[in-house]
Short mmCIF file of C-alpha atoms in Angstrom, two decimals:
data_model
loop_
_atom_site.label_atom_id
_atom_site.label_comp_id
_atom_site.label_asym_id
_atom_site.label_seq_id
_atom_site.Cartn_x
_atom_site.Cartn_y
_atom_site.Cartn_z
CA MET A 1 47.37 -57.70 53.81
CA LYS A 2 47.56 -61.00 51.98
CA VAL A 3 46.87 -62.39 48.51
CA LEU A 4 46.07 -66.07 47.94
CA LEU A 5 47.35 -67.34 44.57
CA VAL A 6 45.78 -70.58 43.32
CA ASN A 7 47.74 -72.77 40.90
CA GLY A 8 45.36 -74.82 38.76
CA SER A 9 48.02 -76.45 36.60
CA PRO A 10 48.65 -80.20 36.93
CA HIS A 11 52.36 -79.31 37.14
CA PRO A 12 52.98 -77.73 40.57
CA LYS A 13 56.28 -76.18 39.47
CA GLY A 14 55.56 -75.54 35.79
CA THR A 15 54.82 -72.46 33.71
CA THR A 16 51.77 -71.42 35.72
CA PHE A 17 53.76 -71.58 38.94
CA ARG A 18 56.51 -69.46 37.39
CA ALA A 19 53.99 -66.85 36.30
CA LEU A 20 52.35 -66.84 39.74
CA THR A 21 55.70 -66.44 41.48
CA GLU A 22 56.41 -63.37 39.34
CA VAL A 23 53.14 -61.85 40.55
CA ALA A 24 53.91 -62.89 44.13
CA THR A 25 57.36 -61.31 44.00
CA ALA A 26 55.85 -58.01 42.85
CA LEU A 27 53.21 -58.16 45.60
CA GLU A 28 55.80 -58.85 48.26
CA SER A 29 57.93 -55.96 47.03
CA GLN A 30 54.91 -53.77 47.85
CA GLY A 31 54.59 -55.20 51.36
CA ILE A 32 51.79 -57.69 50.59
CA GLU A 33 52.00 -61.23 51.99
CA THR A 34 51.40 -64.08 49.53
CA GLU A 35 50.61 -67.78 49.55
CA ILE A 36 50.47 -70.17 46.58
CA PHE A 37 47.88 -72.97 46.89
CA ASN A 38 48.24 -75.88 44.45
CA VAL A 39 45.14 -77.71 43.23
CA GLY A 40 45.84 -78.90 39.70
CA ALA A 41 47.63 -82.17 40.48
CA LYS A 42 44.85 -83.51 42.73
CA ALA A 43 41.59 -85.20 41.75
CA ILE A 44 38.72 -82.71 42.03
CA VAL A 45 35.12 -83.68 41.35
CA GLY A 46 32.67 -81.32 39.72
CA CYS A 47 29.66 -79.74 41.42
CA ILE A 48 26.74 -82.20 41.66
CA GLY A 49 24.14 -79.55 42.55
CA CYS A 50 23.25 -81.20 45.86
CA MET A 51 22.88 -77.84 47.68
CA TYR A 52 24.67 -79.23 50.75
CA CYS A 53 26.62 -75.97 50.99
CA ARG A 54 23.38 -74.02 51.39
CA THR A 55 22.74 -75.59 54.81
CA HIS A 56 26.28 -76.55 55.88
CA GLU A 57 29.73 -75.02 56.00
CA GLY A 58 31.68 -75.86 52.86
CA CYS A 59 31.18 -78.47 50.16
CA VAL A 60 29.95 -82.04 50.64
CA ALA A 61 33.04 -83.36 48.81
CA GLN A 62 35.92 -83.30 51.27
CA ASP A 63 38.85 -82.29 49.07
CA THR A 64 40.99 -79.26 48.20
CA VAL A 65 37.95 -76.98 47.85
CA ASN A 66 37.28 -77.13 51.57
CA GLU A 67 41.02 -76.86 52.28
CA CYS A 68 41.10 -73.62 50.32
CA ARG A 69 37.89 -72.39 51.95
CA GLU A 70 39.72 -72.30 55.27
CA LYS A 71 42.14 -69.75 53.79
CA LEU A 72 39.58 -67.33 52.34
CA ASP A 73 38.86 -65.25 55.44
CA SER A 74 42.54 -64.38 55.95
CA ALA A 75 43.05 -63.33 52.31
CA ASP A 76 42.36 -59.81 51.03
CA GLY A 77 42.73 -60.65 47.33
CA PHE A 78 42.86 -63.66 45.04
CA ILE A 79 44.67 -64.68 41.86
CA PHE A 80 43.70 -67.86 40.02
CA GLY A 81 46.15 -69.30 37.50
CA THR A 82 45.73 -72.07 34.95
CA SER A 83 47.44 -73.68 32.04
CA VAL A 84 45.37 -73.76 28.84
CA HIS A 85 43.83 -77.08 27.78
CA TYR A 86 41.86 -77.03 24.52
CA ALA A 87 41.53 -73.23 24.62
CA ALA A 88 40.02 -73.39 28.12
CA PRO A 89 41.12 -73.54 31.77
CA THR A 90 42.04 -76.98 33.08
CA GLY A 91 39.24 -79.30 34.15
CA ALA A 92 40.64 -79.25 37.67
CA ILE A 93 40.56 -75.46 38.11
CA THR A 94 37.11 -75.27 36.49
CA SER A 95 35.61 -77.83 38.89
CA PHE A 96 37.50 -76.24 41.77
CA MET A 97 36.25 -72.71 41.05
CA ASP A 98 32.69 -73.85 40.33
CA ARG A 99 32.46 -75.39 43.78
CA LEU A 100 34.53 -72.80 45.65
CA PHE A 101 32.52 -69.86 44.35
CA PHE A 102 29.16 -71.61 44.77
CA SER A 103 29.87 -72.77 48.32
CA SER A 104 32.05 -69.91 49.56
CA GLY A 105 31.57 -66.92 47.28
CA SER A 106 30.52 -64.68 50.16
CA LYS A 107 34.00 -65.03 51.66
CA MET A 108 35.52 -63.54 48.48
CA ALA A 109 32.92 -60.91 47.62
CA TYR A 110 34.22 -57.32 47.40
CA LYS A 111 37.82 -58.56 47.51
CA PRO A 112 39.93 -58.02 44.35
CA GLY A 113 40.40 -60.95 42.01
CA ALA A 114 42.52 -61.64 38.96
CA ALA A 115 43.18 -64.50 36.56
CA ILE A 116 46.33 -65.54 34.75
CA VAL A 117 46.67 -68.08 31.97
CA VAL A 118 49.67 -69.78 30.39
CA ALA A 119 49.95 -71.68 27.13
CA ARG A 120 52.46 -73.12 24.72
CA ARG A 121 50.85 -71.18 21.91
CA GLY A 122 47.11 -70.39 21.67
CA GLY A 123 43.81 -70.37 23.57
CA THR A 124 44.80 -67.87 26.24
CA SER A 125 42.12 -65.26 25.50
CA ALA A 126 39.27 -67.78 25.68
CA ALA A 127 40.58 -69.27 28.94
CA PHE A 128 41.14 -65.80 30.41
CA ASP A 129 37.57 -64.74 29.60
CA GLN A 130 36.14 -67.82 31.30
CA LEU A 131 38.01 -67.26 34.56
CA ASN A 132 37.06 -63.59 34.76
CA LYS A 133 33.37 -64.50 34.80
CA TYR A 134 33.73 -65.93 38.31
CA PHE A 135 34.76 -62.52 39.64
CA THR A 136 32.11 -60.52 37.80
CA ILE A 137 29.26 -62.67 39.18
CA ASN A 138 30.59 -62.34 42.73
CA ASN A 139 30.93 -58.59 43.38
CA MET A 140 34.73 -58.73 43.07
CA PRO A 141 36.80 -55.86 41.64
CA VAL A 142 38.79 -57.31 38.73
CA VAL A 143 42.48 -56.37 38.70
CA SER A 144 44.01 -55.77 35.29
CA SER A 145 47.53 -55.28 33.99
CA CYS A 146 48.92 -53.59 30.90
CA TYR A 147 47.87 -56.50 28.64
CA TRP A 148 45.75 -59.64 29.04
CA ASN A 149 47.27 -61.69 31.85
CA SER A 150 49.02 -64.42 29.88
CA VAL A 151 52.46 -65.99 29.63
CA HIS A 152 53.73 -68.34 26.93
CA GLY A 153 56.04 -71.32 27.34
CA MET A 154 56.10 -75.08 27.81
CA ASN A 155 57.88 -74.77 31.14
CA GLY A 156 59.25 -72.23 33.59
CA ASP A 157 62.49 -71.79 31.66
CA GLU A 158 60.64 -70.94 28.45
CA ALA A 159 58.37 -68.58 30.35
CA GLU A 160 61.46 -66.59 31.31
CA GLN A 161 61.94 -65.84 27.61
CA ASP A 162 58.49 -64.25 27.36
CA LEU A 163 59.73 -60.90 28.58
CA GLU A 164 56.48 -59.08 27.92
CA GLY A 165 54.41 -61.78 29.59
CA MET A 166 56.59 -61.68 32.70
CA TYR A 167 56.34 -57.89 32.76
CA VAL A 168 52.54 -58.21 32.61
CA MET A 169 52.72 -60.51 35.67
CA LYS A 170 54.90 -58.04 37.55
CA ASN A 171 52.58 -55.18 36.68
CA LEU A 172 49.57 -57.23 37.78
CA GLY A 173 51.14 -57.70 41.20
CA ILE A 174 51.85 -53.99 41.52
CA ASN A 175 48.29 -53.10 40.47
CA MET A 176 46.81 -55.62 42.92
CA ALA A 177 48.90 -54.15 45.75
CA TRP A 178 47.78 -50.62 44.81
CA LEU A 179 44.11 -51.60 44.83
CA LEU A 180 44.41 -53.45 48.14
CA LYS A 181 46.03 -50.42 49.75
CA SER A 182 43.37 -48.14 48.27
CA ILE A 183 40.58 -50.32 49.67
CA ASP A 184 42.30 -50.40 53.05
CA ALA A 185 42.62 -46.60 53.04
CA GLY A 186 38.95 -46.34 52.16
CA LYS A 187 37.96 -48.54 55.09
CA LYS A 188 40.06 -46.43 57.44
CA ALA A 189 38.29 -43.34 56.08
CA GLY A 190 34.91 -44.85 56.91
CA ILE A 191 33.90 -46.14 53.48
CA GLU A 192 31.92 -49.32 54.05
CA THR A 193 31.43 -52.36 51.83
CA PRO A 194 28.41 -51.87 49.52
CA ASN A 195 25.09 -53.34 50.65
CA PRO A 196 22.64 -53.29 47.73
CA GLY A 197 20.08 -55.47 49.55
CA ALA A 198 18.63 -58.83 48.63
CA LYS A 199 18.88 -59.86 44.98
CA PRO A 200 15.70 -61.08 43.31
CA ILE A 201 16.04 -64.42 41.52
CA THR A 202 14.06 -64.88 38.32
CA ASN A 203 13.85 -67.95 36.09
CA PHE A 204 13.10 -67.33 32.42
CA ILE A 205 10.40 -69.88 31.64
CA ARG A 206 7.04 -69.89 29.79
#
């Protein structure tokens, strides 16, 4: 089993990376393979609503979204991390997730997802709420920890001083591993992925 961890910070080795590595270490201690995919330092355009992905494989914009898409099938769970900018996720991770979920959501559906956020001081709860909405619109079990998944610090060294935050990351990794193993055991016992049928689409207009 494998978890793909996405780093949406513009600093590939900053606080977000340190928090993600704490989660990854906990996952690996439970026998789960991990990979960290960096997106935050690269230019990522927003979704232009062209619907190309509805008739083709992937997104019309050939950038890190399609690079990540190639990794989705081999991953059993996902963790998306971001630094907090103006009490929200970074622009890069927002554009990235908008396009990844719109073009490739079916590859992540029914696989566990989690979000982590890091900040110098404030805005973590608002950013955390925004990221969780991607999972809850895509049939993904949301993995929790023993507190909201946040770490404080300007850099990796300061993050080390947030003992509770780092514990939350460790616990998140352990919980993700537990859920992945539970899902795997369910599959082996014959429990199939839910199939609720086609979803009706309604537009609220007069």
